[in-house]
Tab-separated table of C-alpha atoms in Angstrom:
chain	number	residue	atom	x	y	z
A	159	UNK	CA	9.603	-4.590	-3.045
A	160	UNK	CA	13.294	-3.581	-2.898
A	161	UNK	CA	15.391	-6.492	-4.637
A	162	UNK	CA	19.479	-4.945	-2.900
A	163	UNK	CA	21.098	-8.237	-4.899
A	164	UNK	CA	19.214	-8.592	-7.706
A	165	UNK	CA	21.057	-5.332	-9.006
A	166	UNK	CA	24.120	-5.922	-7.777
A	167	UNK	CA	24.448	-9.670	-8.200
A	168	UNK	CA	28.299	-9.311	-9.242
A	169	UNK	CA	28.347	-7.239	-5.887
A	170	UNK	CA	27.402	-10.014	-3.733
A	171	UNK	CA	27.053	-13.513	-5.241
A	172	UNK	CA	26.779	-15.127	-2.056
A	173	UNK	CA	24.078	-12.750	-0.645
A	174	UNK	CA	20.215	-13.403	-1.798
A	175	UNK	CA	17.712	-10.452	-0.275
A	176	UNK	CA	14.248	-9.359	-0.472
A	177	UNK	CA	12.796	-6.173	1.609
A	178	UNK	CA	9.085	-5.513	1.274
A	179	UNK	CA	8.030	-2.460	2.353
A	180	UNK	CA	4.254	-2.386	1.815
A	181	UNK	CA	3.467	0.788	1.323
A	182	UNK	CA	4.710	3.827	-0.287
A	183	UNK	CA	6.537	5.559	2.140
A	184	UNK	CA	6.314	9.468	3.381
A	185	UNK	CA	9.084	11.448	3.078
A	186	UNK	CA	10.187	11.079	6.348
A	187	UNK	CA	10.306	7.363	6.399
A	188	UNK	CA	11.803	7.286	1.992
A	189	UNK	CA	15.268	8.760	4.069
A	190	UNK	CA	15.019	6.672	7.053
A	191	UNK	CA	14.411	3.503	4.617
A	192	UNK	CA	17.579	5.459	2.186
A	193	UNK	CA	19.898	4.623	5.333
A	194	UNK	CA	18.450	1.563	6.344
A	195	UNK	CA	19.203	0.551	3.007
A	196	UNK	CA	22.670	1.499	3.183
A	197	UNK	CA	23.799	-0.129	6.351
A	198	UNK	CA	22.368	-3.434	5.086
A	199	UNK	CA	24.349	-2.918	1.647
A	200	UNK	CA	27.132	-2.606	4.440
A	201	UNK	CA	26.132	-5.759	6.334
A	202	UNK	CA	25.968	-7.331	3.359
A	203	UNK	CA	29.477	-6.073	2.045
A	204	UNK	CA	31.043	-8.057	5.348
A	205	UNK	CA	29.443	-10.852	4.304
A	206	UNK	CA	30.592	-11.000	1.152
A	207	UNK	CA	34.228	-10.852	2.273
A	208	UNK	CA	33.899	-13.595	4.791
A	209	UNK	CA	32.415	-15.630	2.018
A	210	UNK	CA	35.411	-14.808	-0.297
A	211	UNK	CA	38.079	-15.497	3.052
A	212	UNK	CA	36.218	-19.408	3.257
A	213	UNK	CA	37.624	-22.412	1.922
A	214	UNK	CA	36.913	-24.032	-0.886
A	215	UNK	CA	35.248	-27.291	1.431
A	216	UNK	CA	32.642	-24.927	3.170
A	217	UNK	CA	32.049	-23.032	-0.084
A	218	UNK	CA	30.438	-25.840	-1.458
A	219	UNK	CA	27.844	-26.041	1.284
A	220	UNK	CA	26.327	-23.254	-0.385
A	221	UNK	CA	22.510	-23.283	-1.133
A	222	UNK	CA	21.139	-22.982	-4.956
A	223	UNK	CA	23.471	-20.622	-7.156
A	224	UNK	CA	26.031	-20.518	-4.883
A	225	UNK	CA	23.991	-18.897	-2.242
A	226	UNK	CA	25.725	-18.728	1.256
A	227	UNK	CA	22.966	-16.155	2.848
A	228	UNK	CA	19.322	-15.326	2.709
A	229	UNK	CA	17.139	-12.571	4.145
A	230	UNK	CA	13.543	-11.859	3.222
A	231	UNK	CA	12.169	-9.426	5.777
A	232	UNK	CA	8.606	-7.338	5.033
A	233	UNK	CA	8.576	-4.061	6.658
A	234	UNK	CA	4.450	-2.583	7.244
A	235	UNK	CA	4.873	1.109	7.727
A	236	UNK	CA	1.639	2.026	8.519
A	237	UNK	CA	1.442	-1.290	10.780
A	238	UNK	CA	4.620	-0.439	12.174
A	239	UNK	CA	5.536	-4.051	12.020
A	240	UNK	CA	8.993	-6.142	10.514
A	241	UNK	CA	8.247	-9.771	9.429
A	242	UNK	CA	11.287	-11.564	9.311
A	243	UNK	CA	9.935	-14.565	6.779
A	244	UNK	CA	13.659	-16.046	6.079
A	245	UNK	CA	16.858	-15.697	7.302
A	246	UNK	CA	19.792	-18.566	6.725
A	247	UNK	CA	23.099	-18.914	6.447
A	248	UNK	CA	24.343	-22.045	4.891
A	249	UNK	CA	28.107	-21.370	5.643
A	250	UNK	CA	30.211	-22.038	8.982
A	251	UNK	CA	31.274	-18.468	9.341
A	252	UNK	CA	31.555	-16.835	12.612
A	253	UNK	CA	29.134	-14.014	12.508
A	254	UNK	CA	25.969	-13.955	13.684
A	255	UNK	CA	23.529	-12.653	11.166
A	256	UNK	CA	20.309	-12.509	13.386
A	257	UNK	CA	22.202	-10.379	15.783
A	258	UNK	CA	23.680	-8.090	12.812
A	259	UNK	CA	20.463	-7.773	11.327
A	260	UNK	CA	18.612	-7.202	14.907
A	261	UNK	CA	21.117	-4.461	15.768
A	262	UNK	CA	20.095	-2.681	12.301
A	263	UNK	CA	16.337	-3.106	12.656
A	264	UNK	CA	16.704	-1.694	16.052
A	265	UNK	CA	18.529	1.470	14.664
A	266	UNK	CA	16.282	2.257	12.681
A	267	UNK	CA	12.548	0.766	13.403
A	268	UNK	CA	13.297	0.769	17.509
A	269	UNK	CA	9.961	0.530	18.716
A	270	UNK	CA	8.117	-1.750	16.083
A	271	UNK	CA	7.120	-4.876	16.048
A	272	UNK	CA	8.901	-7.909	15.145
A	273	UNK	CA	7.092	-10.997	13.614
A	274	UNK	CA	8.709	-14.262	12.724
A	275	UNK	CA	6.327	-16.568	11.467
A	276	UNK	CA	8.411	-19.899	11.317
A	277	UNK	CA	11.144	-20.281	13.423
A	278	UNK	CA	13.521	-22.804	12.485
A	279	UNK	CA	17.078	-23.516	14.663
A	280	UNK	CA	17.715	-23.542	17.981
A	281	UNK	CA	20.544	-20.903	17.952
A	282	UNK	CA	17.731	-18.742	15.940
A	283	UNK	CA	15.209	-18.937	18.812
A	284	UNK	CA	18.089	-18.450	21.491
A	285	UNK	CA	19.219	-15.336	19.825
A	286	UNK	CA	15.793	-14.031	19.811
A	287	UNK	CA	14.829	-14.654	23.422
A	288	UNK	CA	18.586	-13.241	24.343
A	289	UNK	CA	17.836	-9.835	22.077
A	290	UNK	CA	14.091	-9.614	22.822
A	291	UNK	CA	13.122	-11.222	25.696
A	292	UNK	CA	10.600	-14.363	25.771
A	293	UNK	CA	8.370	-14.160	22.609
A	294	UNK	CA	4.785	-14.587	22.277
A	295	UNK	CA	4.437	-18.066	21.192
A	296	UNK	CA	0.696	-18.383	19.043
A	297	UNK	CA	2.046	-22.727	17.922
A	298	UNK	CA	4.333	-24.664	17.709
A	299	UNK	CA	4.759	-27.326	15.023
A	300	UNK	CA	6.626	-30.105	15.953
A	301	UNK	CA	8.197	-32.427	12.844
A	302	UNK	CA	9.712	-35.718	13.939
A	303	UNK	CA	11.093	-39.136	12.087
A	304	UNK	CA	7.607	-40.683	12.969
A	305	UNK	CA	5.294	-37.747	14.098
A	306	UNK	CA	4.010	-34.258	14.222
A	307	UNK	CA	2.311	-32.191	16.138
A	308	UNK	CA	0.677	-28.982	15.991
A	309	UNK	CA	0.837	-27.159	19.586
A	310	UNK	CA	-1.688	-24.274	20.014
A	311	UNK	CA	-3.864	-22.726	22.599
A	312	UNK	CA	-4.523	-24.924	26.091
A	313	UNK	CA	-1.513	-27.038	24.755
A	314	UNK	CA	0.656	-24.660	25.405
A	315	UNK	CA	-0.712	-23.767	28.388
A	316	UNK	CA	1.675	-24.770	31.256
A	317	UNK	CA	4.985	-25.286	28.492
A	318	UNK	CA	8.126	-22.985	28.991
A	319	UNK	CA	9.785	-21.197	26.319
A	320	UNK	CA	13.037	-23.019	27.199
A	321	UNK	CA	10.855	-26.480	27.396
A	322	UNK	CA	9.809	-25.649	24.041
A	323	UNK	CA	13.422	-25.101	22.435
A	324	UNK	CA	14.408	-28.469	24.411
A	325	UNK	CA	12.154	-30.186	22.869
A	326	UNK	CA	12.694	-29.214	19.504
């Protein structure tokens, strides 16, 4: 597991990251994961310094320690498969991290997989259907004021991705 903040925590305070990648990698893949590495210290560089350009007011909107972004992705090598298990940004800034991150993943894993377990925002699941096309929807969960609901095989049958986001 590859902690990029945890080391360089006075680097980017507002940035909290975990990469998995589950197994040891070949040489061929230890310099393709070297620059992958690199253009996400970048990403995360630009979001440290539209963190540090907020105001005081959003600032404080800030998750635990001050946290204004999260991503926890687990990359399977052998699988040839991304999980993207978190991704948030707790801060009204105006960049799209889903798309930055996407862009990267593409770069450098093109023609892998990409899981996301729980999705959770409708600008989230727009994002993903505009970048990747309709995904392959296994259940939906659906958490009301006075309900849920658990969605999954013949109940979905006959539901629309976009019926689904309108919905939720």
């Amino acid at each position: 597991m590859l902690e990029l903040t945890d080391g360089s925590i006075g680097k980017w305070p507002s940035v909290r990251a975990s990469i998995d990648f589950s197994v040891v990698p070949v040489s061929e893949a230890e310099a393709r994961n070297a620059s992958f590495c690199r253009e996400l210290c970048r990403l995360f560089d630009r979001l440290q310094e539209g963190f540090d350009r907020l105001g005081s007011a959003e600032k404080t909107r800030c998750g635990l320690d001050g946290v204004a972004f999260e991503v926890f992705l687990q990359i399977d090598l052998e699988k040839r498969k991304i999980v993207l298990d978190k991704l948030f940004k707790y801060v009204d800034l105006d960049f799209h991290l889903f798309t930055e991150l996407l862009e990267i993943l593409q770069r450098h894993f093109p023609i892998w997989d990409l899981a996301v377990p729980v999705l959770q925002g409708y600008e989230l699941a727009r994002e993903i259907r505009r970048f990747l096309g309709v995904p392959e929807v296994e259940c939906v969960f659906l958490k009301g004021d006075t309900e849920e609901r658990l969605l999954m095989d013949e109940a979905l049958q006959g539901l629309s991705f976009e019926g689904i986001l309108e919905d939720t």
